[in-house]
CSV table of C-alpha atoms and ligand atoms in Angstrom, one decimal:
chain,number,residue,atom,x,y,z
A,250,MET,CA,44.3,35.9,1.8
A,251,PRO,CA,42.3,36.8,4.9
A,252,ILE,CA,41.4,40.3,5.0
A,253,ASP,CA,43.5,42.6,7.6
A,254,TRP,CA,40.9,44.2,9.8
A,255,GLN,CA,43.4,46.3,11.4
A,256,PRO,CA,42.9,49.1,9.4
A,257,LEU,CA,39.1,49.3,9.5
A,258,ILE,CA,39.2,49.0,13.5
A,259,GLU,CA,41.4,51.8,13.9
A,260,ILE,CA,38.6,53.6,11.3
A,261,VAL,CA,36.0,52.8,13.6
A,262,HIS,CA,37.1,53.2,16.6
A,263,ALA,CA,38.5,56.9,15.7
A,264,ALA,CA,35.0,58.0,14.1
A,265,GLN,CA,31.6,58.9,15.7
A,266,ARG,CA,29.1,58.7,12.7
A,267,PHE,CA,28.9,56.4,10.2
A,268,VAL,CA,26.5,55.8,7.1
A,269,ILE,CA,26.0,52.2,5.0
A,270,THR,CA,25.0,52.2,1.6
A,271,SER,CA,24.7,49.0,-0.5
A,272,HIS,CA,23.4,48.4,-4.1
A,273,VAL,CA,20.3,49.3,-6.3
A,274,ARG,CA,17.6,46.5,-5.7
A,275,PRO,CA,19.2,45.1,-2.6
A,276,ASP,CA,19.0,41.8,-2.1
A,277,GLY,CA,19.2,39.3,1.3
A,278,ASP,CA,23.4,39.7,1.2
A,279,ALA,CA,22.9,43.9,0.5
A,280,LEU,CA,20.5,43.8,3.6
A,281,GLY,CA,21.7,41.2,5.8
A,282,SER,CA,25.0,42.9,5.7
A,283,GLU,CA,24.3,46.5,5.9
A,284,LEU,CA,22.0,45.9,9.3
A,285,GLY,CA,24.5,43.2,10.8
A,286,LEU,CA,26.9,45.6,10.1
A,287,ALA,CA,24.5,48.8,11.6
A,288,GLY,CA,23.8,46.2,14.9
A,289,ILE,CA,27.8,46.2,15.4
A,290,LEU,CA,28.5,50.0,15.2
A,291,THR,CA,25.8,50.8,17.1
A,292,GLY,CA,26.6,48.6,20.0
A,293,LEU,CA,29.8,50.2,20.2
A,294,GLY,CA,28.1,53.3,20.7
A,295,LYS,CA,28.2,54.9,17.0
A,296,SER,CA,25.6,56.9,15.4
A,297,VAL,CA,24.6,54.7,12.4
A,298,ARG,CA,22.2,55.6,8.9
A,299,ILE,CA,22.0,53.0,6.4
A,300,ILE,CA,21.1,55.3,3.2
A,301,ASN,CA,20.3,52.8,-0.2
A,302,PRO,CA,19.5,53.9,-3.6
A,303,SER,CA,16.3,51.3,-3.9
A,304,ALA,CA,13.2,51.3,-1.4
A,305,THR,CA,13.9,47.8,0.8
A,306,PRO,CA,11.9,45.2,-1.4
A,307,ASP,CA,8.2,43.8,0.4
A,308,HIS,CA,9.6,40.6,0.1
A,309,LEU,CA,12.5,41.8,2.7
A,310,SER,CA,11.0,44.4,4.6
A,311,PHE,CA,10.5,41.6,7.7
A,312,LEU,CA,14.5,42.5,8.0
A,313,ASP,CA,13.8,45.9,9.3
A,314,PRO,CA,10.5,45.7,10.3
A,315,GLU,CA,11.1,49.4,12.3
A,316,GLY,CA,11.7,50.5,8.9
A,317,THR,CA,15.1,52.4,9.8
A,318,ILE,CA,16.5,52.0,6.0
A,319,LEU,CA,17.0,55.5,4.7
A,320,LYS,CA,16.1,56.1,0.7
A,321,ILE,CA,18.3,58.8,-0.7
A,322,LYS,CA,16.6,61.8,-1.9
A,323,GLU,CA,13.3,60.6,-0.3
A,324,ASP,CA,14.2,60.0,3.4
A,325,VAL,CA,17.5,61.9,2.9
A,326,SER,CA,18.9,64.4,0.7
A,327,ILE,CA,22.1,64.0,-1.1
A,328,GLU,CA,23.6,66.7,1.3
A,329,GLN,CA,21.8,65.6,4.7
A,330,ALA,CA,23.7,62.0,3.6
A,331,CYS,CA,27.3,63.7,3.1
A,332,GLU,CA,27.2,64.5,7.4
A,333,THR,CA,29.1,61.8,8.5
A,334,ASP,CA,32.6,61.0,9.3
A,335,VAL,CA,32.8,57.7,8.0
A,336,HIS,CA,30.8,56.2,4.6
A,337,ILE,CA,30.9,52.4,4.0
A,338,VAL,CA,29.6,51.1,0.5
A,339,VAL,CA,29.0,47.0,1.2
A,340,ASP,CA,28.4,44.3,-1.4
A,341,THR,CA,29.0,46.2,-4.1
A,342,SER,CA,32.1,48.5,-5.6
A,343,ALA,CA,30.5,49.3,-8.9
A,344,TRP,CA,29.3,53.2,-9.5
A,345,GLN,CA,26.6,52.3,-11.4
A,346,GLN,CA,25.0,50.1,-8.4
A,347,ILE,CA,24.8,53.0,-6.1
A,348,ASN,CA,22.8,55.2,-8.6
A,349,SER,CA,22.1,58.4,-6.6
A,350,VAL,CA,24.2,57.5,-3.6
A,351,ARG,CA,27.3,58.0,-5.9
A,352,LYS,CA,26.6,62.1,-5.5
A,353,VAL,CA,27.2,61.7,-1.8
A,354,LEU,CA,30.0,59.5,-2.2
A,355,GLU,CA,31.4,62.4,-4.9
A,356,GLN,CA,30.7,65.7,-2.4
A,357,THR,CA,31.3,64.1,1.0
A,358,SER,CA,34.8,64.4,2.8
A,359,ALA,CA,33.9,61.6,5.3
A,360,ARG,CA,36.3,58.6,4.8
A,361,LYS,CA,35.2,56.3,2.3
A,362,VAL,CA,35.1,51.9,2.8
A,363,VAL,CA,34.1,49.8,0.6
A,364,ILE,CA,33.4,45.8,2.2
A,365,ASP,CA,32.8,43.8,-0.7
A,366,HIS,CA,33.2,40.3,-2.4
A,367,HIS,CA,32.7,41.3,-6.0
A,368,VAL,CA,35.2,40.6,-9.1
A,369,SER,CA,33.6,43.5,-10.9
A,370,SER,CA,35.1,47.1,-9.2
A,371,ASP,CA,35.3,50.6,-9.4
A,372,ASP,CA,37.6,52.9,-7.7
A,373,MET,CA,35.6,54.8,-5.5
A,374,GLY,CA,38.3,56.5,-3.5
A,375,ALA,CA,37.6,54.2,-0.5
A,376,THR,CA,39.7,51.9,1.8
A,377,GLU,CA,39.0,48.5,0.5
A,378,PHE,CA,38.6,45.2,2.5
A,379,LYS,CA,37.7,43.1,-0.5
A,380,ASP,CA,37.6,38.9,-0.6
A,381,THR,CA,36.2,37.8,-3.4
A,382,THR,CA,36.8,34.6,-2.3
A,383,ALA,CA,33.9,35.4,0.5
A,384,ALA,CA,30.4,33.5,-0.3
A,385,ALA,CA,28.8,36.8,1.1
A,386,THR,CA,29.7,40.0,2.1
A,387,GLY,CA,28.1,38.8,4.9
A,388,VAL,CA,30.9,36.7,6.1
A,389,LEU,CA,33.0,39.1,5.3
A,390,ILE,CA,31.0,41.6,8.3
A,391,ALA,CA,30.7,38.5,10.7
A,392,GLU,CA,34.3,38.2,10.5
A,393,PHE,CA,35.1,41.8,11.1
A,394,ALA,CA,32.7,41.6,13.7
A,395,SER,CA,35.1,38.6,15.6
A,396,ALA,CA,38.0,41.1,14.5
A,397,LEU,CA,36.4,43.8,16.4
A,398,GLY,CA,35.9,41.2,19.2
A,399,VAL,CA,32.0,42.1,19.6
A,400,THR,CA,29.4,39.5,20.8
A,401,LEU,CA,27.0,39.5,18.1
A,402,THR,CA,23.3,39.9,19.6
A,403,ALA,CA,20.9,37.4,18.2
A,404,ARG,CA,19.5,40.2,15.6
A,405,GLN,CA,22.6,40.6,14.3
A,406,ALA,CA,23.5,37.4,13.9
A,407,GLN,CA,20.1,36.6,11.7
A,408,ALA,CA,20.6,39.2,9.6
A,409,LEU,CA,24.1,37.5,8.9
A,410,PHE,CA,22.7,34.4,8.6
A,411,CYS,CA,20.3,35.9,6.0
A,412,ALA,CA,22.8,37.8,4.3
A,413,THR,CA,25.0,34.4,3.9
A,414,ALA,CA,21.9,32.0,3.0
A,415,THR,CA,20.6,33.8,0.5
A,416,ASP,CA,23.5,34.3,-1.5
A,417,THR,CA,24.5,31.0,-1.8
A,418,GLY,CA,21.2,30.1,-2.3
A,419,TRP,CA,20.4,28.9,1.2
A,420,PHE,CA,24.1,26.7,0.8
A,421,ARG,CA,23.5,24.7,-2.5
A,422,PHE,CA,25.8,26.9,-4.9
A,423,PRO,CA,29.4,25.9,-4.9
A,424,ASN,CA,30.3,29.2,-2.9
A,425,ALA,CA,29.2,27.6,-0.1
A,426,ASP,CA,32.3,26.5,1.2
A,427,ALA,CA,33.5,25.2,4.5
A,428,ARG,CA,33.9,29.2,5.9
A,429,THR,CA,30.3,30.1,5.0
A,430,TYR,CA,29.5,26.6,7.0
A,431,ARG,CA,32.0,27.9,9.8
A,432,THR,CA,30.7,31.7,9.4
A,433,VAL,CA,26.8,30.4,9.8
A,434,ALA,CA,27.9,27.5,12.9
A,435,ALA,CA,28.9,30.6,14.6
A,436,LEU,CA,26.1,32.7,13.9
A,437,ILE,CA,23.4,30.0,15.0
A,438,ASP,CA,25.5,29.6,18.5
A,439,ALA,CA,24.8,33.6,18.7
A,440,GLY,CA,21.0,33.2,17.8
A,441,ALA,CA,20.6,33.1,14.2
A,442,GLN,CA,17.2,31.2,13.4
A,443,PRO,CA,17.8,29.3,10.5
A,444,SER,CA,14.3,27.7,10.2
A,445,LEU,CA,12.3,30.7,11.0
A,446,LEU,CA,14.3,33.0,8.1
A,447,TYR,CA,14.0,30.0,5.4
A,448,ARG,CA,10.1,30.2,6.3
A,449,GLU,CA,10.1,34.2,5.9
A,450,LEU,CA,12.5,34.5,2.5
A,451,TYR,CA,11.2,30.8,0.7
A,452,GLU,CA,7.4,30.1,2.1
A,453,ARG,CA,5.9,33.1,1.8
A,454,SER,CA,4.7,32.5,-2.0
A,455,SER,CA,1.5,33.6,-3.1
A,456,LEU,CA,-0.6,32.0,-5.6
A,457,GLU,CA,0.1,34.8,-8.0
A,458,ARG,CA,3.7,34.5,-7.7
A,459,LEU,CA,3.1,30.3,-8.7
A,460,LYS,CA,1.2,31.3,-11.9
A,461,LEU,CA,3.6,33.1,-13.0
A,462,HIS,CA,6.1,31.0,-12.1
A,463,SER,CA,4.0,28.4,-14.2
A,464,VAL,CA,4.1,31.0,-17.6
A,465,VAL,CA,7.7,31.3,-17.2
A,466,LEU,CA,8.8,27.8,-16.8
A,467,SER,CA,6.5,26.7,-19.3
A,468,ARG,CA,8.9,29.0,-21.8
A,469,VAL,CA,11.7,27.6,-20.8
A,470,ASP,CA,14.3,26.9,-24.1
A,471,LEU,CA,17.5,24.8,-24.8
A,472,ALA,CA,20.2,26.1,-26.8
A,473,CYS,CA,24.0,25.4,-27.4
A,474,ASP,CA,23.7,21.6,-27.8
A,475,ASN,CA,21.2,21.4,-24.5
A,476,ARG,CA,23.5,22.9,-22.6
A,477,LEU,CA,22.0,26.1,-21.8
A,478,ALA,CA,18.5,26.6,-20.5
A,479,HIS,CA,16.4,30.3,-21.4
A,480,THR,CA,13.4,31.6,-20.7
A,481,TYR,CA,11.8,35.2,-20.3
A,482,VAL,CA,9.6,37.1,-18.4
A,483,GLU,CA,7.4,40.1,-20.4
A,484,ARG,CA,5.6,42.9,-18.4
A,485,LYS,CA,2.5,41.8,-19.1
A,486,ASP,CA,2.5,38.2,-17.5
A,487,PHE,CA,2.8,40.6,-14.2
A,488,ALA,CA,-0.9,41.7,-14.8
A,489,GLU,CA,-1.9,38.7,-16.6
A,490,THR,CA,-0.9,36.8,-12.9
A,491,GLY,CA,-1.2,39.2,-10.9
A,492,ALA,CA,2.5,38.2,-9.5
A,493,HIS,CA,4.8,41.2,-8.5
A,494,PRO,CA,8.5,41.8,-10.3
A,495,THR,CA,10.2,40.7,-7.5
A,496,ASP,CA,8.5,37.1,-8.0
A,497,THR,CA,10.9,36.7,-10.5
A,498,GLU,CA,13.8,36.0,-8.4
A,499,ASP,CA,15.3,32.2,-7.9
A,500,LEU,CA,13.0,31.9,-11.4
A,501,VAL,CA,16.6,30.9,-13.2
A,502,ASN,CA,17.9,28.7,-10.6
A,503,VAL,CA,15.0,26.4,-11.2
A,504,ALA,CA,15.3,26.5,-15.4
A,505,LEU,CA,19.0,25.8,-14.0
A,506,ALA,CA,18.2,22.8,-12.7
A,507,ILE,CA,17.6,20.6,-15.9
A,508,ASN,CA,20.1,17.7,-16.3
A,509,GLY,CA,22.6,18.1,-18.3
A,510,LEU,CA,22.7,21.9,-18.2
A,511,ASP,CA,26.2,24.3,-17.8
A,512,ALA,CA,24.1,27.7,-17.9
A,513,ALA,CA,20.9,29.7,-17.6
A,514,PHE,CA,19.2,32.8,-18.4
A,515,ILE,CA,16.2,34.7,-17.7
A,516,LEU,CA,15.4,37.7,-19.3
A,517,VAL,CA,12.9,40.0,-17.7
A,518,GLU,CA,11.1,42.8,-19.6
A,519,GLN,CA,11.2,46.2,-17.6
A,520,ILE,CA,9.3,49.4,-17.4
A,521,ASP,CA,11.3,51.0,-19.7
A,522,GLY,CA,11.2,48.7,-22.2
A,523,ARG,CA,14.7,47.4,-21.5
A,524,VAL,CA,15.7,44.2,-20.3
A,525,LYS,CA,17.0,42.2,-17.1
A,526,ALA,CA,19.3,39.6,-17.9
A,527,SER,CA,20.0,37.4,-15.0
A,528,LEU,CA,22.8,34.8,-15.9
A,529,ARG,CA,23.7,32.0,-14.0
A,530,SER,CA,26.6,29.0,-14.1
A,531,ARG,CA,27.1,25.7,-13.0
A,532,SER,CA,30.5,25.4,-15.1
A,533,GLU,CA,33.7,26.8,-15.5
A,534,LEU,CA,32.0,29.3,-17.7
A,535,ASN,CA,32.1,32.7,-16.5
A,536,VAL,CA,28.8,34.6,-17.1
A,537,ALA,CA,30.3,37.4,-15.5
A,538,ALA,CA,32.4,37.9,-18.6
A,539,ILE,CA,29.3,37.8,-20.3
A,540,ALA,CA,27.4,40.3,-18.6
A,541,GLU,CA,30.2,42.9,-18.9
A,542,ASN,CA,29.8,43.2,-22.7
A,543,PHE,CA,26.2,45.1,-21.9
A,544,GLY,CA,28.2,46.7,-18.6
A,545,GLY,CA,26.7,44.2,-16.2
A,546,GLY,CA,29.1,42.1,-13.9
A,547,GLY,CA,28.5,39.9,-10.9
A,548,HIS,CA,30.7,36.7,-10.4
A,549,LYS,CA,31.7,33.9,-12.6
A,550,GLN,CA,28.6,31.8,-11.9
A,551,ALA,CA,25.9,34.6,-10.9
A,552,ALA,CA,25.9,37.6,-13.0
A,553,GLY,CA,23.2,40.1,-14.8
A,554,ALA,CA,23.0,43.0,-17.0
A,555,MET,CA,20.5,45.3,-18.5
A,556,LEU,CA,20.3,44.8,-22.2
A,557,HIS,CA,18.0,46.9,-25.2
A,558,GLY,CA,14.7,45.6,-25.9
A,559,PRO,CA,12.8,44.1,-27.4
A,560,ILE,CA,13.1,40.7,-25.7
A,561,PRO,CA,14.0,38.6,-28.8
A,562,GLU,CA,16.7,40.6,-29.8
A,563,ALA,CA,18.4,41.0,-26.6
A,564,ARG,CA,18.1,37.0,-26.4
A,565,GLN,CA,19.4,36.7,-29.7
A,566,LYS,CA,22.5,38.7,-28.7
A,567,LEU,CA,23.0,36.5,-25.4
A,568,LEU,CA,22.6,33.3,-27.3
A,569,SER,CA,25.5,34.3,-29.6
A,570,LEU,CA,27.8,35.2,-26.5
A,571,PHE,CA,26.9,32.0,-24.6
A,572,ALA,CA,27.5,29.8,-28.1
A,573,ALA,CA,30.6,31.6,-28.7
A,574,ALA,CA,32.3,31.2,-24.6
A,575,MET,CA,30.6,27.6,-24.9
A,576,ASN,CA,32.1,26.7,-28.3
A,577,THR,CA,28.7,25.9,-29.4
A,578,PRO,CA,26.4,26.4,-32.0
A,579,ALA,CA,23.2,28.7,-30.7
A,580,GLU,CA,20.9,26.4,-32.1
A,581,ASP,CA,17.9,28.7,-33.2
A,582,SER,CA,20.5,31.9,-34.3
A,583,SER,CA,20.5,30.7,-37.7
A,584,ALA,CA,16.8,30.7,-38.2
A,585,GLU,CA,16.9,35.0,-37.6
A,586,GLU,CA,20.0,36.2,-39.1
B,701,MN,MN1,26.7,39.4,-2.1
């Protein structure tokens, strides 16, 4: 069912001040959707602030060269963030994904709106514009813009192209459907420049990042009748290679490229000792359901969760769940139990 945007069009026309928020550790879809939407609203003469629970990661800061995106409690207080007519949450509808911005949403008297494409969902007391069949929130924002009847600027189009391209792994995941391609074709017509964006996103690797990848890929192991690949990153790997924590992005997809796999996961040890798991599927296997065992979530084919450490224990828990879901023995589980 396509979204009926009419209620949001009315909300937008009736209000003057807007706050836009997205999830912790914002990705290309979160930031691209926020910046695209902010540009559209600003173009309508609205006053707009983007207020996020996390800082913009370095590798995506090119999207916001003026540094307009604010971080809650650092650049703006909870009270200041509450002063708005409408508060729009994009690319998530889970409380645990917005950290301390939750306080704002609980205290503000503003109208609350969610624009999202995730399955996992909390009741935020918001008017929801949700379509879990959309490849990216960026697709939804582009469709909203066209329902509004606004013409996108090149810069807005570039932000929304980034949103859509990153959530589809540059159009190689199965969520990249005809609607996705129609959306980005229209964005190119509006001035988006994919080749420049690709270079900014994927061709700025450092030697340190390459060295981290080599370490992590050398550890890839198979389980579940060779249908599952898994690997891990320890805190010390960053010190030893000089790489940044964000340099682990997309590594799980490299592992998933092994022939014959149904799924892959990577475990990344955090500063506090917990272990962040990124799960990917390229079969019918629903990895969001596995992530939900640990309070995580996401999509059927791409999900994440935070587990207790250390890494071997987190791995064992995941291997058991994958083995059960895939109806296979979990290979290395017998040795350790
Ligand atoms: Mn998304």
